PDB file of C-alpha atoms and ligand atoms in Angstrom:
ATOM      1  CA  UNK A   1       3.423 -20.410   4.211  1.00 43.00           C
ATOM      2  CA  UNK A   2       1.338 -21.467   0.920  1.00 44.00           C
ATOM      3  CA  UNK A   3       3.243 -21.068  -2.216  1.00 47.00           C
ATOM      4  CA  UNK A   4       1.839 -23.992  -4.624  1.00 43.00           C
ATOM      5  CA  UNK A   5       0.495 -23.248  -8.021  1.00 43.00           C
ATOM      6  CA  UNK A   6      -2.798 -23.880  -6.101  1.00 54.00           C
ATOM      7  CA  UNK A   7      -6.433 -21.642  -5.342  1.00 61.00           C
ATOM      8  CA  UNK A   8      -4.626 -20.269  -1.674  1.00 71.00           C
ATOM      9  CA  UNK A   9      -8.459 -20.366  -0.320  1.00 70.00           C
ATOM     10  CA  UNK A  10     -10.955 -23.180  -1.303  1.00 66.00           C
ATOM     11  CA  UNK A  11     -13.402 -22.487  -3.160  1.00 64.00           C
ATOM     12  CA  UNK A  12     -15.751 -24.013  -0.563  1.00 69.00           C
ATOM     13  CA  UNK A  13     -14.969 -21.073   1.934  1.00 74.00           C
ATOM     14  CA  UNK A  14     -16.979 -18.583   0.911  1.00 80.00           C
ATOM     15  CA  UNK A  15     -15.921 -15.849   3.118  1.00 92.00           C
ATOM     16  CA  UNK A  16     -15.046 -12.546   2.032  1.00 96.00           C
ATOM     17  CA  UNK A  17     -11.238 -11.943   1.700  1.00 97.00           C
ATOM     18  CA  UNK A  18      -8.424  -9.000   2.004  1.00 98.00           C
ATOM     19  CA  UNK A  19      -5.356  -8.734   0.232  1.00 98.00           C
ATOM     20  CA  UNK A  20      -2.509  -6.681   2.069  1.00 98.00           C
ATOM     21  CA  UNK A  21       0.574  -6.572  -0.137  1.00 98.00           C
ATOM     22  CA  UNK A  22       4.023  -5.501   1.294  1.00 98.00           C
ATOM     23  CA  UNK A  23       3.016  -7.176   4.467  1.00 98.00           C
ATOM     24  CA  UNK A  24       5.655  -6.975   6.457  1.00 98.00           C
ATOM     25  CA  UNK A  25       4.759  -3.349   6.645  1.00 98.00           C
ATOM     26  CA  UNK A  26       4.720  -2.594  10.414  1.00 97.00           C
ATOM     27  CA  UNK A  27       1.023  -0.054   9.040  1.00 98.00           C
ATOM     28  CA  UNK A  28       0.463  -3.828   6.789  1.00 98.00           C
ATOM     29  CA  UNK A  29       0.383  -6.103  10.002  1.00 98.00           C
ATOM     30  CA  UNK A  30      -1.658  -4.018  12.110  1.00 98.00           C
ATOM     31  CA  UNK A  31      -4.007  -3.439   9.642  1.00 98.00           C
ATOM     32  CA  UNK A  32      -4.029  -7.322   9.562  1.00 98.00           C
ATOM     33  CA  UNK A  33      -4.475  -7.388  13.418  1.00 98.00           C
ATOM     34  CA  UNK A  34      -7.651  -5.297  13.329  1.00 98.00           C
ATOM     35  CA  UNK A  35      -9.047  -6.400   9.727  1.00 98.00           C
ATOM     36  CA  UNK A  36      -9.548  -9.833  12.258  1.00 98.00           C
ATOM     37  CA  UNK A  37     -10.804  -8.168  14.875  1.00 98.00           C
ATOM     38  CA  UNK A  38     -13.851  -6.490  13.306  1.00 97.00           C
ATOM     39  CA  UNK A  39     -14.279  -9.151  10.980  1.00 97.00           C
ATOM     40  CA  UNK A  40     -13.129 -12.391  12.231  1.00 97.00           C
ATOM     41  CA  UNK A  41     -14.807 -14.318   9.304  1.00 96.00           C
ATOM     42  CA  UNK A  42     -12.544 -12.633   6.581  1.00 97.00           C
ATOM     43  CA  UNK A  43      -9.628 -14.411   5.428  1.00 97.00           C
ATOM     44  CA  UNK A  44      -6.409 -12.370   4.864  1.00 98.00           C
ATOM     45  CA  UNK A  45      -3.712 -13.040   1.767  1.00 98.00           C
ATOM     46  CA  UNK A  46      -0.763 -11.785   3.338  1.00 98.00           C
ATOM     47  CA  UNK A  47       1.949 -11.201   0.027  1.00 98.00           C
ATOM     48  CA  UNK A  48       5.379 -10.120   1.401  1.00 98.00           C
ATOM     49  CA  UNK A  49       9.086 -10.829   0.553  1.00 98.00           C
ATOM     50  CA  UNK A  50       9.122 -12.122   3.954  1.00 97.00           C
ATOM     51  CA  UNK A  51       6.677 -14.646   4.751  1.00 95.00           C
ATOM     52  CA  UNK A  52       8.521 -15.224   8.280  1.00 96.00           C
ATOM     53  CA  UNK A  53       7.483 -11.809   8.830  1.00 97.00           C
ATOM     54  CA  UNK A  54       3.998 -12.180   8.678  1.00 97.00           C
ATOM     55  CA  UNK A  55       1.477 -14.256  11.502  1.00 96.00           C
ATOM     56  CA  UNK A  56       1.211 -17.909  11.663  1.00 96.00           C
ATOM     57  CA  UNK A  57      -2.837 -17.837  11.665  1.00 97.00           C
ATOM     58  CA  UNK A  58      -5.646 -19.764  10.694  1.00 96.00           C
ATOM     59  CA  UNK A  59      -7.325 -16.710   9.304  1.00 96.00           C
ATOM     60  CA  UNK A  60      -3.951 -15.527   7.361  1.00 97.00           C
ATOM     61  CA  UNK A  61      -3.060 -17.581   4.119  1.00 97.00           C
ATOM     62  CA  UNK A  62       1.231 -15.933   3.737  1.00 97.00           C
ATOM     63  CA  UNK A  63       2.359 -15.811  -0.116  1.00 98.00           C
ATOM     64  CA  UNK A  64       6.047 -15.152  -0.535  1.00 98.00           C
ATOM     65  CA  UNK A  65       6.737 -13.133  -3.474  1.00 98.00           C
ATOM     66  CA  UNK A  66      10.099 -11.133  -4.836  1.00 98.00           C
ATOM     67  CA  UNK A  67       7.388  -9.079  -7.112  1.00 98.00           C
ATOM     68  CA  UNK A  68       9.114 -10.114 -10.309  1.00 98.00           C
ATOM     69  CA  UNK A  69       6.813 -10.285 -13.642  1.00 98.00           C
ATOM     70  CA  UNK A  70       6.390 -13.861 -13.126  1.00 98.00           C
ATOM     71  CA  UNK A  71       5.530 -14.013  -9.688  1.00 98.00           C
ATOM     72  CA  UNK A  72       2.463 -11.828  -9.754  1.00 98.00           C
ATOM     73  CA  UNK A  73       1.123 -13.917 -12.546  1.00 98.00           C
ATOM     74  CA  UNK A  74       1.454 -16.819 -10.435  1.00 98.00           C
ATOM     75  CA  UNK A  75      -0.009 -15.221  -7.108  1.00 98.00           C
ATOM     76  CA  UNK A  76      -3.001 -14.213  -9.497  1.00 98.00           C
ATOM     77  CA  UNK A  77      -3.257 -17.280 -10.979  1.00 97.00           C
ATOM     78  CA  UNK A  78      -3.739 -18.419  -6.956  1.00 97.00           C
ATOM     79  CA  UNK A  79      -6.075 -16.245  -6.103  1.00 97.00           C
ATOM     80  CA  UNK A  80      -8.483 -16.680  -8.856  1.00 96.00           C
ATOM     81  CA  UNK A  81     -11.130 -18.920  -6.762  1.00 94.00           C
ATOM     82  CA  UNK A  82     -11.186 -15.461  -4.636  1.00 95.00           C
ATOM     83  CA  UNK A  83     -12.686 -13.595  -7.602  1.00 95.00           C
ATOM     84  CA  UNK A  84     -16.275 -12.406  -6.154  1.00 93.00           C
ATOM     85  CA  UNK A  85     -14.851 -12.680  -2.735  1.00 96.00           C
ATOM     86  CA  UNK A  86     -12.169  -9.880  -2.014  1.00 98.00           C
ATOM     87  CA  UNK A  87     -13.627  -6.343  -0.744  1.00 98.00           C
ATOM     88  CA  UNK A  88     -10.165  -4.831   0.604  1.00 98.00           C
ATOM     89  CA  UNK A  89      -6.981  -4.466  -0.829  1.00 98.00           C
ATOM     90  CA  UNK A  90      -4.203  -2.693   1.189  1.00 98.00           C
ATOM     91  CA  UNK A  91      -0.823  -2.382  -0.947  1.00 99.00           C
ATOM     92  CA  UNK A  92       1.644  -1.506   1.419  1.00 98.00           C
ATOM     93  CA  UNK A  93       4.999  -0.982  -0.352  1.00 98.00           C
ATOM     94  CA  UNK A  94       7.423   1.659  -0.411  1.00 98.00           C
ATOM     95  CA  UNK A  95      10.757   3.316   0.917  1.00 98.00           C
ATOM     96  CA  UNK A  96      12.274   6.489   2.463  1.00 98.00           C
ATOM     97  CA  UNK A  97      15.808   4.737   3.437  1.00 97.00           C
ATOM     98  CA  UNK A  98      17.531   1.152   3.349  1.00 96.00           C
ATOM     99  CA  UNK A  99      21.241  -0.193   3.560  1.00 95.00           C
ATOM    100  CA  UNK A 100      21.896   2.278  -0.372  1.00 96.00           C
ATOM    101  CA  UNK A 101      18.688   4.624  -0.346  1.00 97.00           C
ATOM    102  CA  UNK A 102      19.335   7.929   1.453  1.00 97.00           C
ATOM    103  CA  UNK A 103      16.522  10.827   1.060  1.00 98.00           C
ATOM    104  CA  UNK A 104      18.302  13.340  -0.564  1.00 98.00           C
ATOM    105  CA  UNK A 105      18.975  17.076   1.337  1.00 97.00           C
ATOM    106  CA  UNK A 106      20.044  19.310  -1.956  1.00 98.00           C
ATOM    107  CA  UNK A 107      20.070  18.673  -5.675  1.00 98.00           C
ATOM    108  CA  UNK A 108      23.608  17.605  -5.475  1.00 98.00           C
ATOM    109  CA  UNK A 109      22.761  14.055  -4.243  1.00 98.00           C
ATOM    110  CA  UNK A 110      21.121  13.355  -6.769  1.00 98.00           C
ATOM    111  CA  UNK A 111      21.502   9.556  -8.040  1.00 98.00           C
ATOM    112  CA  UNK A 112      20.443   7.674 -11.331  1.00 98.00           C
ATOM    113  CA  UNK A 113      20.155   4.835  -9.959  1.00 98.00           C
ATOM    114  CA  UNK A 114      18.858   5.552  -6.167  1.00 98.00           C
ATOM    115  CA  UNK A 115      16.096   8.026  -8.265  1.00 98.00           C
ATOM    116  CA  UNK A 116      15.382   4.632 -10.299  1.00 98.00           C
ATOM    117  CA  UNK A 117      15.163   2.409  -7.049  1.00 98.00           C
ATOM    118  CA  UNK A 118      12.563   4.832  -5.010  1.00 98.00           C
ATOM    119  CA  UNK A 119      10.328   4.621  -8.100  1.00 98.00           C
ATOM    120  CA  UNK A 120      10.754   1.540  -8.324  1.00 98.00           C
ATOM    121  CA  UNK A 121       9.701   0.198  -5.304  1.00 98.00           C
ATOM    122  CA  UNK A 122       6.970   3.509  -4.222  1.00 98.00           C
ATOM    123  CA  UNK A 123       5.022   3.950  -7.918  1.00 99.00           C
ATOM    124  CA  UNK A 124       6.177   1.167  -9.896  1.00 98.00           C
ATOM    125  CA  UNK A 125       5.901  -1.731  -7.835  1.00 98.00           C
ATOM    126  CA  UNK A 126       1.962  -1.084  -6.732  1.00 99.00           C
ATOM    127  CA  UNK A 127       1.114   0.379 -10.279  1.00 98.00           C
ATOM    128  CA  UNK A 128       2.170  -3.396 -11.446  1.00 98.00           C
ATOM    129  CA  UNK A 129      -0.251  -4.920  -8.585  1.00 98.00           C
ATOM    130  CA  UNK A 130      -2.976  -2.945  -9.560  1.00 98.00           C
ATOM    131  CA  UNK A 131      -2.252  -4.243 -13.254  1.00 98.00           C
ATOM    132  CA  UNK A 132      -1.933  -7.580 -12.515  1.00 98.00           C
ATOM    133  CA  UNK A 133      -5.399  -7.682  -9.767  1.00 98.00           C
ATOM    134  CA  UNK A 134      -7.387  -6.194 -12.169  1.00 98.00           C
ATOM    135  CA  UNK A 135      -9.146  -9.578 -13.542  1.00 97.00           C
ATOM    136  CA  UNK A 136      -9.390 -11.024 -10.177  1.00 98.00           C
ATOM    137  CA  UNK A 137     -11.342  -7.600  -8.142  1.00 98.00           C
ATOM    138  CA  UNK A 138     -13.740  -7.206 -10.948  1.00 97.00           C
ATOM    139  CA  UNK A 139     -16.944  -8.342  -9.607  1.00 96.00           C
ATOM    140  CA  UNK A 140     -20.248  -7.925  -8.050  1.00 95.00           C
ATOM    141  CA  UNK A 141     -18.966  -6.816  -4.544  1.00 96.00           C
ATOM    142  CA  UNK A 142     -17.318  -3.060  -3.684  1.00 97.00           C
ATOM    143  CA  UNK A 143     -13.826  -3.326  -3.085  1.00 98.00           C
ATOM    144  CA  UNK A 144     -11.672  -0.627  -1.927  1.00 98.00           C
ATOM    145  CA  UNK A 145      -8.266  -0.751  -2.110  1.00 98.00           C
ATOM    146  CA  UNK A 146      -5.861   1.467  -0.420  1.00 98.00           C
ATOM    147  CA  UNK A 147      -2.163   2.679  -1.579  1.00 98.00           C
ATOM    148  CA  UNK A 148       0.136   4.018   1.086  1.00 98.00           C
ATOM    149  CA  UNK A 149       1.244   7.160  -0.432  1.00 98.00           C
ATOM    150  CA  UNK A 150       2.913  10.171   1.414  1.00 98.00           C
ATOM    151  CA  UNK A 151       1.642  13.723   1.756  1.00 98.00           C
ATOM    152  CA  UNK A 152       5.044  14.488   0.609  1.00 98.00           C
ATOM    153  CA  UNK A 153       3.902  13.059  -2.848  1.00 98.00           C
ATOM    154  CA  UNK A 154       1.831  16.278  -3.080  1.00 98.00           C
ATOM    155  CA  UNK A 155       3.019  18.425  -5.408  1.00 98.00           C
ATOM    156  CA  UNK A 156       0.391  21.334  -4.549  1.00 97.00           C
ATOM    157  CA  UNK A 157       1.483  20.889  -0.746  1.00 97.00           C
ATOM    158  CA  UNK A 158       5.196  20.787  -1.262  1.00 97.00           C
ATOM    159  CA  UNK A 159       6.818  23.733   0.691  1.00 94.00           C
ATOM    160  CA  UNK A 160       9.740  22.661   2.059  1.00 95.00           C
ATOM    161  CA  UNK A 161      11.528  20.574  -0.322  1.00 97.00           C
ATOM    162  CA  UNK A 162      13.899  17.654  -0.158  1.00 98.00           C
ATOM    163  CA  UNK A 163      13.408  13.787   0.000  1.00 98.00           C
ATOM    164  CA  UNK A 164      13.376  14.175  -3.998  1.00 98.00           C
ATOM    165  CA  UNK A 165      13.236  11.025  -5.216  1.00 98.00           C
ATOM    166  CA  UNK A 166      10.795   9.903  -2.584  1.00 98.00           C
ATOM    167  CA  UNK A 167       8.277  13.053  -3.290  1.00 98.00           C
ATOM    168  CA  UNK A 168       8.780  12.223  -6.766  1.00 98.00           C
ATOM    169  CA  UNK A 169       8.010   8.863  -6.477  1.00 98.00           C
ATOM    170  CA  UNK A 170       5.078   9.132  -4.430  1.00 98.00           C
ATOM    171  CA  UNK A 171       3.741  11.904  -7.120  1.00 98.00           C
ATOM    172  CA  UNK A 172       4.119   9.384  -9.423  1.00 98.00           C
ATOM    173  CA  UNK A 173       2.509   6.478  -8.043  1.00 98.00           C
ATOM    174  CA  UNK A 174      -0.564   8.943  -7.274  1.00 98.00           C
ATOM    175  CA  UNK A 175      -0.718   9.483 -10.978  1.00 98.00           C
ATOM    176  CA  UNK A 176      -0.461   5.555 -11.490  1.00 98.00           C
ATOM    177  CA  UNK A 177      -3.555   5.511  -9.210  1.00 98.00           C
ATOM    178  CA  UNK A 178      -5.692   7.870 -10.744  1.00 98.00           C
ATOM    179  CA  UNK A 179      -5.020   6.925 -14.435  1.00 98.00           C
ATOM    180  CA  UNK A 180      -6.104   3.320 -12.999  1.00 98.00           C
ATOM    181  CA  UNK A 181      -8.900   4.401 -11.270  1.00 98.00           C
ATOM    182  CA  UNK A 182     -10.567   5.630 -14.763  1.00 98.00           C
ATOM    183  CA  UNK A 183      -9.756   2.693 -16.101  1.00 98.00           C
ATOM    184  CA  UNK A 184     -10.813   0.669 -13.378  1.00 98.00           C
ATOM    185  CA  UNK A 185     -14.208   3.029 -13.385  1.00 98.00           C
ATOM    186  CA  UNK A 186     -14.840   0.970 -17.099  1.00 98.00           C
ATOM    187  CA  UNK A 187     -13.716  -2.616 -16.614  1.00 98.00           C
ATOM    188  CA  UNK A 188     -14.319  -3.427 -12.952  1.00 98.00           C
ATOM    189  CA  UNK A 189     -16.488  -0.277 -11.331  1.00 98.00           C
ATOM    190  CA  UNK A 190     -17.025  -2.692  -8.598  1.00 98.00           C
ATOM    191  CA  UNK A 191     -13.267  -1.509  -7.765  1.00 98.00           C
ATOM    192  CA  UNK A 192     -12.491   2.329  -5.939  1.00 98.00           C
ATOM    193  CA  UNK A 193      -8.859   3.240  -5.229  1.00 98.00           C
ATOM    194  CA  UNK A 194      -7.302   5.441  -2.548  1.00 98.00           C
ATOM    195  CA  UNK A 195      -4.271   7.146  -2.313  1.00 98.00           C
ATOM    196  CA  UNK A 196      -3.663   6.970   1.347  1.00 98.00           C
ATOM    197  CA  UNK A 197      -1.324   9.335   4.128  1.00 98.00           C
ATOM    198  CA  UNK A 198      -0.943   7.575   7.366  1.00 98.00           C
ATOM    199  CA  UNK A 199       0.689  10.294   8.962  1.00 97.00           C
ATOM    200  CA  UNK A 200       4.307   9.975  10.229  1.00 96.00           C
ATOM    201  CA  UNK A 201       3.558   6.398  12.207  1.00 96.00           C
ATOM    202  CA  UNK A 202       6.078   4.904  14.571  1.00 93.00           C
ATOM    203  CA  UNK A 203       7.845   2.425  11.589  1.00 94.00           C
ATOM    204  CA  UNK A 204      11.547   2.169  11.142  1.00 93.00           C
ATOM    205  CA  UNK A 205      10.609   3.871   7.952  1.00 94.00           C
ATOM    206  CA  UNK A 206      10.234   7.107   9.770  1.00 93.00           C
ATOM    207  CA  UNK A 207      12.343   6.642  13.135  1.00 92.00           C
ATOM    208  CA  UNK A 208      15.209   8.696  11.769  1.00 93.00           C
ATOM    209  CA  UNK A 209      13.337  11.291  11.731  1.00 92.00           C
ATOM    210  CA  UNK A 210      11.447  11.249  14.278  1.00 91.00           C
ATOM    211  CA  UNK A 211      13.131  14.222  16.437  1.00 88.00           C
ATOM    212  CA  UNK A 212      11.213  16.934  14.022  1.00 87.00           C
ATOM    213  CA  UNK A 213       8.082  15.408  14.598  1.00 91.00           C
ATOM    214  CA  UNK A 214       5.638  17.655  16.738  1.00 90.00           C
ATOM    215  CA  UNK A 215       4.479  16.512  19.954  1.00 89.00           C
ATOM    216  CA  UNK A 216       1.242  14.151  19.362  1.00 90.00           C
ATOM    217  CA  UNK A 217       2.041  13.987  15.938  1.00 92.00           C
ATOM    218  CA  UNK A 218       3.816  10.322  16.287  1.00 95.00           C
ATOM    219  CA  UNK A 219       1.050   7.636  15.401  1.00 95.00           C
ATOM    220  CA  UNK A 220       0.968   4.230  16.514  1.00 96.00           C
ATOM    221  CA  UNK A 221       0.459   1.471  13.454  1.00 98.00           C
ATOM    222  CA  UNK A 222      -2.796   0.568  15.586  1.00 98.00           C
ATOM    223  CA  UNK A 223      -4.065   3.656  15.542  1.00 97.00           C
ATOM    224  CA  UNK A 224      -3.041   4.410  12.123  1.00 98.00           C
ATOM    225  CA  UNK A 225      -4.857   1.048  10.975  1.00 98.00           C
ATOM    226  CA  UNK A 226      -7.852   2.301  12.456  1.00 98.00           C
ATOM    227  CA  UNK A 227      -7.942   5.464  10.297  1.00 98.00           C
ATOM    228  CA  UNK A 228      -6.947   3.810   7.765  1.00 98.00           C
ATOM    229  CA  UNK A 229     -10.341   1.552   7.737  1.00 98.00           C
ATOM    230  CA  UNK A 230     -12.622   3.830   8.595  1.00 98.00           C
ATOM    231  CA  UNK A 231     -11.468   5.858   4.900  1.00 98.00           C
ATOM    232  CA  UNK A 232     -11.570   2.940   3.546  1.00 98.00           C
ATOM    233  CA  UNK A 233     -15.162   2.358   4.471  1.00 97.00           C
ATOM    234  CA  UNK A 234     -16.520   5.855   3.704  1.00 96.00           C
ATOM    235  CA  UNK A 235     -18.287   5.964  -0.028  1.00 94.00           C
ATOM    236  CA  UNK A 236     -16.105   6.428  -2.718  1.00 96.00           C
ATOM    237  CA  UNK A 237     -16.618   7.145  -6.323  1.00 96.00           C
ATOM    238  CA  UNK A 238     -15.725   4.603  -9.202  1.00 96.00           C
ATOM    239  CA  UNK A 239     -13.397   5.943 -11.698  1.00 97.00           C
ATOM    240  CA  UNK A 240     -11.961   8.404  -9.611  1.00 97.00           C
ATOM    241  CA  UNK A 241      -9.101   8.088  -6.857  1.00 98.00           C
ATOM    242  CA  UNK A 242      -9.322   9.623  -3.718  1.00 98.00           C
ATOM    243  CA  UNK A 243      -5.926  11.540  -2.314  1.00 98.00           C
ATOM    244  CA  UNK A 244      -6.748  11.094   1.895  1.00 98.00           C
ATOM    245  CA  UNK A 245      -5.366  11.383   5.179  1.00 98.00           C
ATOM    246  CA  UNK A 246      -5.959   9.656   8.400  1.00 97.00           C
ATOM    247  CA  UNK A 247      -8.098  12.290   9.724  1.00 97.00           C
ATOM    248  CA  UNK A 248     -10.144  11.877   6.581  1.00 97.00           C
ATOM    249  CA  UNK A 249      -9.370  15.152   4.722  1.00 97.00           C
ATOM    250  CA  UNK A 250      -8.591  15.193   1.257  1.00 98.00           C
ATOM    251  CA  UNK A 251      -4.944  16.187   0.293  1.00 98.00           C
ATOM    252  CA  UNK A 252      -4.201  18.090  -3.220  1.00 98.00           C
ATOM    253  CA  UNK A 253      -2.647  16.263  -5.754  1.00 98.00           C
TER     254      UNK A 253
HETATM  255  N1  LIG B 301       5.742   5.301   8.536  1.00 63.41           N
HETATM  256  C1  LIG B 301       5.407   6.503   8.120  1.00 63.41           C
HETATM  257  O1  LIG B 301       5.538   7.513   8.855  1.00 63.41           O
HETATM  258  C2  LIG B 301       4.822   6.698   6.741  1.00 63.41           C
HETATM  259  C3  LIG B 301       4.404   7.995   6.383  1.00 63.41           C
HETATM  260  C4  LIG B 301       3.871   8.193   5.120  1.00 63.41           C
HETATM  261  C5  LIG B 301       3.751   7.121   4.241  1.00 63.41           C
HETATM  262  N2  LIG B 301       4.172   5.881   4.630  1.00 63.41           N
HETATM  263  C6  LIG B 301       4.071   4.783   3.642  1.00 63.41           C
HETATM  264  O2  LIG B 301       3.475   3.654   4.243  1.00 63.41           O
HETATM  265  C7  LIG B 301       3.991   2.462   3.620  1.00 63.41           C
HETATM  266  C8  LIG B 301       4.390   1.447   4.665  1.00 63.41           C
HETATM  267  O3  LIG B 301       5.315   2.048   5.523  1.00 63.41           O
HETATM  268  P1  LIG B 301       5.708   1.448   6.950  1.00 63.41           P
HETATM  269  O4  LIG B 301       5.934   2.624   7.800  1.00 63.41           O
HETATM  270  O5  LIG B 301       4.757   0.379   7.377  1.00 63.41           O
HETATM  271  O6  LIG B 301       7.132   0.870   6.586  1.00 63.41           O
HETATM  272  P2  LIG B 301       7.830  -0.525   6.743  1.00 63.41           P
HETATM  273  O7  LIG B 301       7.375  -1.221   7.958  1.00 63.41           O
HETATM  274  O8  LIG B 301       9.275  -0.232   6.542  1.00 63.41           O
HETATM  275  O9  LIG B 301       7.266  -1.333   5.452  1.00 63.41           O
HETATM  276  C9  LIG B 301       7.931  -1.287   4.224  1.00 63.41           C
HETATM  277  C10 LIG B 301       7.088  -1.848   3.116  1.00 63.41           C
HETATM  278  O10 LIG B 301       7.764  -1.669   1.872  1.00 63.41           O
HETATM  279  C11 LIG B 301       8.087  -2.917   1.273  1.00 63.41           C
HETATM  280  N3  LIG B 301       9.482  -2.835   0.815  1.00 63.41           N
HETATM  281  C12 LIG B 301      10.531  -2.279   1.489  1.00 63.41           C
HETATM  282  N4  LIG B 301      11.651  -2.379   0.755  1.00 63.41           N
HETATM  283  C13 LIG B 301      11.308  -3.001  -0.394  1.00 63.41           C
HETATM  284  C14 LIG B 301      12.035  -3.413  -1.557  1.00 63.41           C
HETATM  285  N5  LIG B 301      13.359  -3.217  -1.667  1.00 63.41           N
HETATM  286  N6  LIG B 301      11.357  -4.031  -2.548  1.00 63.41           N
HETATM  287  C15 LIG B 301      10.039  -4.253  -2.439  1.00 63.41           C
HETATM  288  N7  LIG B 301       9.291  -3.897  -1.362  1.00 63.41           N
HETATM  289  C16 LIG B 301       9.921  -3.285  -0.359  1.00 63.41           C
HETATM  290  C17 LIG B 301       7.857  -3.979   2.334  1.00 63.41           C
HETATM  291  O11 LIG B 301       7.337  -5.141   1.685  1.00 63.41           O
HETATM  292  P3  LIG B 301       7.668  -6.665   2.137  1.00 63.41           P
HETATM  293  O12 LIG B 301       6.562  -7.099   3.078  1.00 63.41           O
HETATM  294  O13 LIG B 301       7.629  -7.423   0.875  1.00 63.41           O
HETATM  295  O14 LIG B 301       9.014  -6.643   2.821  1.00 63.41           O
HETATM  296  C18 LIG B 301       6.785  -3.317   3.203  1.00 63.41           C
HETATM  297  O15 LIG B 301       5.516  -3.468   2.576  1.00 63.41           O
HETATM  298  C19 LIG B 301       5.113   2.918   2.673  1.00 63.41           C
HETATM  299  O16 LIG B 301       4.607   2.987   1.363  1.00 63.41           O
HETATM  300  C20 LIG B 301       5.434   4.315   3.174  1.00 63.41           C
HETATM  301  O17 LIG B 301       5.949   5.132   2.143  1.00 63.41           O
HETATM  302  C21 LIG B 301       4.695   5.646   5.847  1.00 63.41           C
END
């Protein structure tokens, strides 16, 4: 772990780097695991709550962070010899259930403050990232940058109801990303955004519900990380987010 006030990657390595933020993700790490192994020049900033979480490589520089105000500024301030350099940025974060956070079934669970914590965490947590990045992805190089959202954000798609505050939260971080992607579109075009379904992947985020999921319809992380890059490799336009799943088809918004 590297957590001085520091540049995390010398200037004198000029390789091309990716960002993955929440990366203790299980979708995060094996992302990680095949960023390396199509591109084993790029170095990887791995930023997680967890830094014991994430690899012990020589390829992976591990930030701890507890996303507070202060340290994003000083995880920016690190990465600022990277400016030029970084052409992926995967942010990772987000939550269907913990220890308190239960999706709710019917309009009578409905908490304050769980309704605060999944938007917390899902929209307002990456929105902040993207804020923060902003000075550091503007450049000369394309750099995509993925958000895990949820076809559940979807408000055209939403049929069957439930899971509330995680819909709502998901809705809400796609608007995050779209409002940033015009702005982004002016002051770093350089920069496209994606909102990004996985797919229900084999995570602890989705294992309790895993019995309603069709047969085939399971992903592994690997595969899912796989998908994942090729959308982020496929042309994209600046200034306007892209709403896509892992077999490359556009969701509504
Ligand atoms: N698995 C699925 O079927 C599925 C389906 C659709 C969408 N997604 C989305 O994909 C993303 C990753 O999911 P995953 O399946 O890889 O889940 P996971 O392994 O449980 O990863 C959870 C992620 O959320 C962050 N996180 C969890 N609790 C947090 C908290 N209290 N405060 C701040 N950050 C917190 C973690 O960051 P740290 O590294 O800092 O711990 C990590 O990045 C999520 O946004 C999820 O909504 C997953």
């Amino acid at each position: 772990m590297s957590n001085s006030a520091s540049a995390v990657i010398p200037a004198e390595n000029t390789a091309h780097v990716a960002l993955v933020i929440g990366a203790s993700s299980h979708i995060g790490l094996a992302t990680m695991t095949l960023l390396h192994a199509q591109s084993p020049d790029l170095q990887i900033v791995a930023i997680s709550r967890n830094s014991a979480a994430v690899p012990d490589a020589a390829h992976i520089t591990s930030l701890e962070s507890d996303y507070s105000d202060a340290s994003l500024r000083d995880i920016v301030a690190q990465l600022a010899d990277c400016r030029g350099r970084i052409v992926r940025v995967l942010i990772c974060l987000g939550v269907l259930h913990n220890a308190t956070l239960r999706p709710e079934k019917r309009l009578e669970d409905l908490q304050a403050g769980q309704m605060l914590e999944y938007l917390r965490i899902n929209a307002v947590l990456p929105a902040l990232w993207l804020s923060a990045l902003l000075p550091v992805l503007a450049g000369p190089l394309p750099c995509s940058v993925a958000v895990l959202s949820a076809r559940v954000g979807s408000i055209a798609d939403n049929r069957k109801g439930g899971w509330y505050s995680y819909r709502a939260a998901k809705a809400a971080l796609n608007m995050l990303l779209q409002t940033s992607a015009i702005e982004y579109g002016r002051r770093a075009p350089n920069v496209t955004l994606l909102a990004y379904h996985p797919g229900t992947v084999d995570t602890p985020l989705s294992a309790p519900f895993h019995r309603s999921v069709p047969e085939g319809a399971l992903f592994t992380a690997a595969h899912t990380a796989q998908c994942l890059l090729d959308v982020m490799a496929q042309p994209a336009t600046p200034g306007d987010a892209r709403f896509v799943d892992y077999a490359g088809e556009t969701v509504p918004w």
